[in-house]
Short mmCIF file of N, CA, C and O in Angstrom, two decimals:
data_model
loop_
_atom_site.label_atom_id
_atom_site.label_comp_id
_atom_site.label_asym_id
_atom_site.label_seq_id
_atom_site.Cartn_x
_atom_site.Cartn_y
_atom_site.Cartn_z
N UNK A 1 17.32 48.04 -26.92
CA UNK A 1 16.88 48.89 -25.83
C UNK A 1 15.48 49.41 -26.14
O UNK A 1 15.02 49.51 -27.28
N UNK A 2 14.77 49.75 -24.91
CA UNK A 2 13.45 49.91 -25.30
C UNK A 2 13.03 51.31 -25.12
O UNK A 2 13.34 51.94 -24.11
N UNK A 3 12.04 52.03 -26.47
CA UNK A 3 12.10 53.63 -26.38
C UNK A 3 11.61 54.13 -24.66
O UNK A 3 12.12 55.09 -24.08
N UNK A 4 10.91 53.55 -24.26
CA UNK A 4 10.32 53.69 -23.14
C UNK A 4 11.07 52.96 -21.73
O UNK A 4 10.98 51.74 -21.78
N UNK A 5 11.65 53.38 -20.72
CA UNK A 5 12.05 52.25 -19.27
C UNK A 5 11.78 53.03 -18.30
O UNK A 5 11.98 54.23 -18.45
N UNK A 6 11.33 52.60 -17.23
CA UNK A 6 10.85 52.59 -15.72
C UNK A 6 11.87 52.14 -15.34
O UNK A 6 12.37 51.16 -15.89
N UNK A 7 12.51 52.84 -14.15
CA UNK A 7 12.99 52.89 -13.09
C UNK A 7 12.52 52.88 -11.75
O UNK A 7 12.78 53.89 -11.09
N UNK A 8 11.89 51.98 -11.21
CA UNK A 8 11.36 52.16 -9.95
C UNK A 8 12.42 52.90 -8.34
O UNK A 8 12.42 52.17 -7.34
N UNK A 9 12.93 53.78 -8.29
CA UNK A 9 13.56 54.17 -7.72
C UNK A 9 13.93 53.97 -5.91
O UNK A 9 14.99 54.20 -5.32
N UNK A 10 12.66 53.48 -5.38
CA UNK A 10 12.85 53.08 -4.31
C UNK A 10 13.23 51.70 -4.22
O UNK A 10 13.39 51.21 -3.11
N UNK A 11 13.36 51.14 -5.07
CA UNK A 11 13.74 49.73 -5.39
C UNK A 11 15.17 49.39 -5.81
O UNK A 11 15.51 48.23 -6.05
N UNK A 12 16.06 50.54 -5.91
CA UNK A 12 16.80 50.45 -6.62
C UNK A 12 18.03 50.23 -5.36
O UNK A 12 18.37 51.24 -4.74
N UNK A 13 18.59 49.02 -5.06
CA UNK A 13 19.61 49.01 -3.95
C UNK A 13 21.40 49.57 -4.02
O UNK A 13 22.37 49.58 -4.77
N UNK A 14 21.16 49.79 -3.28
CA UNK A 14 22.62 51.03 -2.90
C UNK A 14 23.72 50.29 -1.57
O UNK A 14 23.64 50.48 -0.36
N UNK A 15 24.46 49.62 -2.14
CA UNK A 15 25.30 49.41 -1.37
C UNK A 15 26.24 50.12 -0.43
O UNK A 15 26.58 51.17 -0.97
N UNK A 16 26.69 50.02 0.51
CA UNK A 16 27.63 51.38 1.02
C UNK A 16 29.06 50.90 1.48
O UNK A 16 29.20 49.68 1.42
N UNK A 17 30.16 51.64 1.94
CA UNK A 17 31.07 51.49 2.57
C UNK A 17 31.40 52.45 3.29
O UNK A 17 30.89 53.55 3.06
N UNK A 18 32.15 52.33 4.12
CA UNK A 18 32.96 53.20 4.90
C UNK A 18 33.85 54.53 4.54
O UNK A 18 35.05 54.40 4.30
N UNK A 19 33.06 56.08 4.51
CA UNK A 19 33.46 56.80 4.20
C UNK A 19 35.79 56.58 4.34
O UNK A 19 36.29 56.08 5.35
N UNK A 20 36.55 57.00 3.34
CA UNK A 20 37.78 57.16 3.57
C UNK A 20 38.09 58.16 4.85
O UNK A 20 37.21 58.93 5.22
N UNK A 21 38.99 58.13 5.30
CA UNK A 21 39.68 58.81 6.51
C UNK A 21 40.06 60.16 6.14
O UNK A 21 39.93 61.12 6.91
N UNK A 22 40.48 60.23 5.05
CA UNK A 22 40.60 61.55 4.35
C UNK A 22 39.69 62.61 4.42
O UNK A 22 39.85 63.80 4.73
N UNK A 23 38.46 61.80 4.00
CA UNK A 23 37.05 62.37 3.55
C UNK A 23 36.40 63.11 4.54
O UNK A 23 35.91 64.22 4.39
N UNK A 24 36.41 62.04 6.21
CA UNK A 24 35.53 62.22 7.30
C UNK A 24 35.97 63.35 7.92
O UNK A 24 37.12 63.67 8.24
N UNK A 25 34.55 64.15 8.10
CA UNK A 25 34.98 65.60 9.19
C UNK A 25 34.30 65.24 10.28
O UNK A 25 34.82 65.65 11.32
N UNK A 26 32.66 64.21 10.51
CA UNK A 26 32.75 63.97 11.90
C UNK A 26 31.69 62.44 11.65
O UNK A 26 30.96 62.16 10.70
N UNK A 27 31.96 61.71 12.83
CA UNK A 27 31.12 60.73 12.68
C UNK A 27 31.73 59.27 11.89
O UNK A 27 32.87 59.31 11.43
N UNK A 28 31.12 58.35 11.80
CA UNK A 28 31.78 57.40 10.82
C UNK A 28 30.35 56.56 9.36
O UNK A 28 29.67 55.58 9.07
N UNK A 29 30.81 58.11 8.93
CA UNK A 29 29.52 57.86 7.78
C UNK A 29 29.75 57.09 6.64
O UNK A 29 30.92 56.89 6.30
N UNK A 30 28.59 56.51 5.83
CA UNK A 30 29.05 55.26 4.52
C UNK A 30 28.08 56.10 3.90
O UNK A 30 27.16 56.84 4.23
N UNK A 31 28.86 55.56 2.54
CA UNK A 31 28.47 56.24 1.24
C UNK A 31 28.39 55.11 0.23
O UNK A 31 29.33 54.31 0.22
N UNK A 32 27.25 54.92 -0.76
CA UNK A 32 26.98 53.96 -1.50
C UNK A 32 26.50 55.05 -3.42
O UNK A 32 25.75 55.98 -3.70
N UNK A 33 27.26 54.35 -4.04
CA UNK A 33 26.17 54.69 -5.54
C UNK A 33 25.67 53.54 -6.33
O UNK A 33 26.20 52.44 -6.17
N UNK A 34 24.70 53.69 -7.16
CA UNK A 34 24.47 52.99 -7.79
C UNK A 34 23.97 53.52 -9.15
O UNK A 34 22.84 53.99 -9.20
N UNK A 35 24.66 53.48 -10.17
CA UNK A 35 24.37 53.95 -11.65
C UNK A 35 23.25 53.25 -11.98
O UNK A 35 23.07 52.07 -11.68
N UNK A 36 22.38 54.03 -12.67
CA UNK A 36 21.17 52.97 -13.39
C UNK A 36 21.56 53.17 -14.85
O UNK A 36 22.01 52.23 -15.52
N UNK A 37 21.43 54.07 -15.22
CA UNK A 37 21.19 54.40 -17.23
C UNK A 37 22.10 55.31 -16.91
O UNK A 37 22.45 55.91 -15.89
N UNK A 38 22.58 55.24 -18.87
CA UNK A 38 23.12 57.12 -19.00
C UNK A 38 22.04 57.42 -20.33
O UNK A 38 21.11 56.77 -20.81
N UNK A 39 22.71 58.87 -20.67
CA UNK A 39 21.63 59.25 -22.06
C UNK A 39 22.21 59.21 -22.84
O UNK A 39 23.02 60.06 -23.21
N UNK A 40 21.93 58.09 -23.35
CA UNK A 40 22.43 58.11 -25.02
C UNK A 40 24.27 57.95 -25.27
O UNK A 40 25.03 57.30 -24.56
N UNK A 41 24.44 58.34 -25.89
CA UNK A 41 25.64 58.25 -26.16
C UNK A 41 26.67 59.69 -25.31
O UNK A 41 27.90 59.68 -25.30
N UNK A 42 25.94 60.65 -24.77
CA UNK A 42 26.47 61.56 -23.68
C UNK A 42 27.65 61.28 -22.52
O UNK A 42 28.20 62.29 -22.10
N UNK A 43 28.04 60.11 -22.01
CA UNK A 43 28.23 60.00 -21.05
C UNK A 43 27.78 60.54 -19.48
O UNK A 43 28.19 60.55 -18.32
N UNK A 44 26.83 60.89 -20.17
CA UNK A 44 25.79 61.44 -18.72
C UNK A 44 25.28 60.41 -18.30
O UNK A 44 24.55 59.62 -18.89
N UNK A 45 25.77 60.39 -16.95
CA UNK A 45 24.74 59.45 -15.79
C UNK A 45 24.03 59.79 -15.08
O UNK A 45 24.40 60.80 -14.47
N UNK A 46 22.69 59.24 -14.72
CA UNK A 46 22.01 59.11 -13.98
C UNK A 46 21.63 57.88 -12.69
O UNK A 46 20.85 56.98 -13.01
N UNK A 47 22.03 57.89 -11.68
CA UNK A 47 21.99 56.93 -10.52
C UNK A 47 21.24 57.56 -9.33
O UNK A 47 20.38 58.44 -9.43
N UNK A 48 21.69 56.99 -8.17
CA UNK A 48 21.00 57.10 -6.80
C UNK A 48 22.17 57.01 -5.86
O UNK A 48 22.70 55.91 -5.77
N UNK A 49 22.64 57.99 -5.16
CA UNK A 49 23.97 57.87 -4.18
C UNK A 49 22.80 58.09 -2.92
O UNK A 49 21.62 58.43 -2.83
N UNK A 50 24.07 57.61 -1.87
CA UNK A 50 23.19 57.38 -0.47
C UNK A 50 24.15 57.68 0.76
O UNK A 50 25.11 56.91 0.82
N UNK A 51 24.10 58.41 1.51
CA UNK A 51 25.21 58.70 2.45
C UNK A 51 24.45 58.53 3.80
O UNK A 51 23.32 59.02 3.69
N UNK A 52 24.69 57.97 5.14
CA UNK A 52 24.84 58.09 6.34
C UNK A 52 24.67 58.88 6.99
O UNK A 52 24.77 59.98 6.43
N UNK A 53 24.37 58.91 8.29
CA UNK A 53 24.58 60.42 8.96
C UNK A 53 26.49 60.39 9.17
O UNK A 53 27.44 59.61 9.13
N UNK A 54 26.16 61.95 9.41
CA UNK A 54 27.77 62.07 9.13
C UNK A 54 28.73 63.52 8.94
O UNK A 54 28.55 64.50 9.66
N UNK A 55 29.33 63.50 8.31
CA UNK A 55 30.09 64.53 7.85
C UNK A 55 31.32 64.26 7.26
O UNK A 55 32.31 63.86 7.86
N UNK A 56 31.17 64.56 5.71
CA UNK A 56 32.48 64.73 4.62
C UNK A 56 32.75 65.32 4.25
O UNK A 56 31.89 66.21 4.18
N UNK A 57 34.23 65.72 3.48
CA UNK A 57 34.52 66.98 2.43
C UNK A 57 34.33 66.09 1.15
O UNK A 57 33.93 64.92 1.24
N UNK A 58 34.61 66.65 0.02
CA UNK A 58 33.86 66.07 -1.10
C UNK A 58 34.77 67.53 -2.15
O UNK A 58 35.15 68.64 -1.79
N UNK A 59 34.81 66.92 -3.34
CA UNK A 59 35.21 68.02 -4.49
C UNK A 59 34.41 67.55 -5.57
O UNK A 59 34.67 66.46 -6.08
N UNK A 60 33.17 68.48 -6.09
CA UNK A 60 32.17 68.01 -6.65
C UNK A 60 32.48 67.98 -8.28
O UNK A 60 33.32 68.79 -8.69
N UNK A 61 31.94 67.22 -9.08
CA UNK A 61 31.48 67.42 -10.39
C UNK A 61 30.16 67.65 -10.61
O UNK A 61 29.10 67.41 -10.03
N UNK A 62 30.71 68.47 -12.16
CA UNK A 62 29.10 69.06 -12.41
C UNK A 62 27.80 68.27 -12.49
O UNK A 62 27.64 67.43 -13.38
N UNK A 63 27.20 68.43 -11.91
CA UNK A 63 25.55 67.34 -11.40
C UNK A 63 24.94 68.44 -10.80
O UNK A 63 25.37 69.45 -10.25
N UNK A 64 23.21 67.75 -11.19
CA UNK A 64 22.12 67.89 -10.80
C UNK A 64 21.54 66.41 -10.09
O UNK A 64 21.56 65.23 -10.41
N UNK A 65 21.00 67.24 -8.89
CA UNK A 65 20.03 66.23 -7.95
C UNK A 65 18.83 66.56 -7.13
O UNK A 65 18.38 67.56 -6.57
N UNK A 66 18.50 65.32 -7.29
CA UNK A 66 16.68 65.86 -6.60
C UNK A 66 17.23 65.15 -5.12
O UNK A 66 17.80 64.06 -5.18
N UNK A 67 17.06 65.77 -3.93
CA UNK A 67 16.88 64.87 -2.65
C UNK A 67 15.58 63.84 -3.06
O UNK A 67 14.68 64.25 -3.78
N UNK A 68 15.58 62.54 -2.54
CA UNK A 68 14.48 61.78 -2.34
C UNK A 68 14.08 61.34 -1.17
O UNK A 68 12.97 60.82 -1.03
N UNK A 69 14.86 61.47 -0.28
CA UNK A 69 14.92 61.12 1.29
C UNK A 69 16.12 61.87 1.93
O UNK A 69 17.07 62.38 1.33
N UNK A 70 15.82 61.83 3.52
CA UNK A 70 16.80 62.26 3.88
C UNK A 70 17.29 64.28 4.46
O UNK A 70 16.86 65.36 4.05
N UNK A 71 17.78 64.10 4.97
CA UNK A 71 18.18 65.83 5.11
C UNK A 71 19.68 65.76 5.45
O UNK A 71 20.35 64.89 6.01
N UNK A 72 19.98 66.92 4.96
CA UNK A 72 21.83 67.19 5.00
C UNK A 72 22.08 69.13 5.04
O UNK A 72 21.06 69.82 5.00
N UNK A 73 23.10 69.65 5.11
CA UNK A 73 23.48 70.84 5.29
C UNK A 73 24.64 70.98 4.24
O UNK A 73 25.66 70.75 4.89
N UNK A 74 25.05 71.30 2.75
CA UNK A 74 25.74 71.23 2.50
C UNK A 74 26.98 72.56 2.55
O UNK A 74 26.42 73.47 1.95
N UNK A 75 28.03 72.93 2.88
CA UNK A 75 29.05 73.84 3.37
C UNK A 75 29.94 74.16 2.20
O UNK A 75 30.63 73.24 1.78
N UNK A 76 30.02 75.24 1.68
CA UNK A 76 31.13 75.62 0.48
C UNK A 76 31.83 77.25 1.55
O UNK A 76 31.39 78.31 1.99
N UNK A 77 33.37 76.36 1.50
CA UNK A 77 34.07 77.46 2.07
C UNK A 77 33.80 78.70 1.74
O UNK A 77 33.76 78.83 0.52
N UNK A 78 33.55 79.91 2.48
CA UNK A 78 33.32 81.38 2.27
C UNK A 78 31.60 81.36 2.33
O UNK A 78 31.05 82.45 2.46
N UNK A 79 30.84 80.23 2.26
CA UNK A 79 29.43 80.79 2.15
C UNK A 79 28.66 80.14 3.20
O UNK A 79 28.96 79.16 3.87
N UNK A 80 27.63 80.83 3.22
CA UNK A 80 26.79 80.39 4.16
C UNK A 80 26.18 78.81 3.95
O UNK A 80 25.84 78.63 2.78
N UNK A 81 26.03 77.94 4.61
CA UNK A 81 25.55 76.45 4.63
C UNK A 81 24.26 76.71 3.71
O UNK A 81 23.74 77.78 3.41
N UNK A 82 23.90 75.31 3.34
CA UNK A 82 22.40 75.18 2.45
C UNK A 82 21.79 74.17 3.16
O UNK A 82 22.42 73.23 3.64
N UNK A 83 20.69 74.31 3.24
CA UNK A 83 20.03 72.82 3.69
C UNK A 83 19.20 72.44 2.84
O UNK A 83 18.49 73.26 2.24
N UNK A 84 19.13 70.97 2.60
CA UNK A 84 18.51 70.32 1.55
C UNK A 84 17.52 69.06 2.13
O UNK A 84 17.71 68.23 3.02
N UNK A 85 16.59 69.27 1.37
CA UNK A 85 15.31 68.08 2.00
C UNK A 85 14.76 67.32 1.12
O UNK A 85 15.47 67.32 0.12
N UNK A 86 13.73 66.58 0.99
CA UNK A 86 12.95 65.83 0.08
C UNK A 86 12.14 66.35 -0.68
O UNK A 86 10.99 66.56 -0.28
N UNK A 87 12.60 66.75 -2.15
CA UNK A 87 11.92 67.49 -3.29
C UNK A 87 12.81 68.32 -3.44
O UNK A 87 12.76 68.65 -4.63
N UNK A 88 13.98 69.11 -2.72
CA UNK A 88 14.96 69.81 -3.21
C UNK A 88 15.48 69.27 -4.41
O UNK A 88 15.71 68.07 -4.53
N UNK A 89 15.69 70.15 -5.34
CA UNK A 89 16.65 70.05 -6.75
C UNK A 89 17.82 71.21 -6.66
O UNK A 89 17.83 72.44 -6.70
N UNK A 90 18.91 70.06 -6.53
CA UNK A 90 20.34 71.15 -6.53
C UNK A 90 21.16 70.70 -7.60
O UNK A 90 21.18 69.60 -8.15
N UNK A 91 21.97 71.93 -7.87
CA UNK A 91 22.73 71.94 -8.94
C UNK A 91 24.33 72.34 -8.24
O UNK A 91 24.60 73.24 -7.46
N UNK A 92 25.09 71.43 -8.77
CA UNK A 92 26.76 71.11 -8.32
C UNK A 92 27.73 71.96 -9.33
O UNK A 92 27.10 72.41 -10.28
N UNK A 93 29.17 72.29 -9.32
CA UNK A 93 29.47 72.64 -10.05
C UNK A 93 30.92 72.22 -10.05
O UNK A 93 31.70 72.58 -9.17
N UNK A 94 31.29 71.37 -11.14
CA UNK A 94 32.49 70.84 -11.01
C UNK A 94 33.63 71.11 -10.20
O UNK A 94 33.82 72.25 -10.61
N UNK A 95 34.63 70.92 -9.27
CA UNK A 95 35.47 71.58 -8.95
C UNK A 95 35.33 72.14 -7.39
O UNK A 95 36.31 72.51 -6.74
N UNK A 96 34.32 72.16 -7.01
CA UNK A 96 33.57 73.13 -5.66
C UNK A 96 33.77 72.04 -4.51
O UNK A 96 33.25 70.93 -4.55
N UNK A 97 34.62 72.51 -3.45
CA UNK A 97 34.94 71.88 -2.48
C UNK A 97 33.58 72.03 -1.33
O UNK A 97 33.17 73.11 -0.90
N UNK A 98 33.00 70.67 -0.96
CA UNK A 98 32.10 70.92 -0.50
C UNK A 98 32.47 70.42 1.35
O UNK A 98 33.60 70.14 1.73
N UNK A 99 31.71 70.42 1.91
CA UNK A 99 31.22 69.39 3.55
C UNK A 99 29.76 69.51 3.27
O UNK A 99 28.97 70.41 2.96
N UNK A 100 29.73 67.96 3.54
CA UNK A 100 28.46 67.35 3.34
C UNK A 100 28.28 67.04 5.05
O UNK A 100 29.25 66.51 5.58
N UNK A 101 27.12 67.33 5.91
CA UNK A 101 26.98 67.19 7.11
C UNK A 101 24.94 66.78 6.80
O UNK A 101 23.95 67.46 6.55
N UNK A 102 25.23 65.24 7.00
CA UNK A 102 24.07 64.50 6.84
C UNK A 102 23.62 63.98 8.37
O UNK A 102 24.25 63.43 9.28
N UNK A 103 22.33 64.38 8.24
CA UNK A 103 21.63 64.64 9.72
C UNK A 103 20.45 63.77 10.15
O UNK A 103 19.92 63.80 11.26
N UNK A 104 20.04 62.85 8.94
CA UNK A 104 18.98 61.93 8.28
C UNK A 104 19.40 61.27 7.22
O UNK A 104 19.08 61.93 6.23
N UNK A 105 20.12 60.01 6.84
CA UNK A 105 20.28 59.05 5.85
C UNK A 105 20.06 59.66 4.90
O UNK A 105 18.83 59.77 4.89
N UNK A 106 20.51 60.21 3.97
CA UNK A 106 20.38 60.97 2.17
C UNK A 106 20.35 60.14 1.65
O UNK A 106 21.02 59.11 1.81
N UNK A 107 19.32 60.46 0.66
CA UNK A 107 19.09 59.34 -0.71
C UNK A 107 18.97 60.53 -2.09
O UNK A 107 18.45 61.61 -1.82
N UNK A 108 19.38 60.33 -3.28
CA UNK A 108 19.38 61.25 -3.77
C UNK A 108 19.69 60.86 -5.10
O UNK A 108 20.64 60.11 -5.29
N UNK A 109 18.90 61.32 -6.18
CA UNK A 109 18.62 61.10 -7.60
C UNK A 109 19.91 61.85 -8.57
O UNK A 109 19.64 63.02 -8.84
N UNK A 110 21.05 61.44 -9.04
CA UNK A 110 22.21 62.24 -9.67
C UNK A 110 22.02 62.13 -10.94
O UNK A 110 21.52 61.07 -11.34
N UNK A 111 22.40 63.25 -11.98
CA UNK A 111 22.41 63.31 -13.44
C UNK A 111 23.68 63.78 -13.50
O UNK A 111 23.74 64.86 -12.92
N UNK A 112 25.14 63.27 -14.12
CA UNK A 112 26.49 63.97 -14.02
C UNK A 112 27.12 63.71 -14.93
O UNK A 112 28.25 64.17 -15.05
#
């Protein structure tokens, strides 16, 4: 392995499927990941997930992400909505029942 690697990130293709029936709160949104590297011997990953317009529930693990494209509203029961854009950096917290309501194709940089 080499001390140094580039990731060209817009290059990096993301397949999708058909959000589960479970999942969907409105719309018929697809969701794709794609792992690139982890660090080291951590089991920390780093990839690129990609969601649809749409709306899902979701039960998160702990991750950090940069939006890279895209806009969404994310919903945690009892609190007020967040909205997230291109250059946002959010932080997840294992366990946290979310709705994801994507309003512009999300593209988005994950460390988990």
């Amino acid at each position: 392995m080499a001390d140094v690697e580039v990731f060209p990130l817009a290059q990096v293709p993301v397949a999708h499927a058909p959000a589960s029936a479970g999942e969907v709160v409105a719309g018929a949104p697809t969701l794709g990941t794609t792992p690139i590297t982890t660090l080291g011997g951590t089991g920390v990953e780093i990839g690129i997930w990609e969601m649809s317009t749409g709306a899902v529930r979701d039960v998160e693990v702990d991750e950090v992400f940069v939006v890279l494209e895209g806009e969404a509203t994310i919903t945690v029961e009892g609190a007020e909505p967040i909205a997230v854009k291109p250059g946002d950096l959010v932080k997840l917290t294992a366990g946290t029942a979310t709705i994801w309501e994507v309003t512009s194709p999300l593209r988005k940089l994950y460390v988990a």
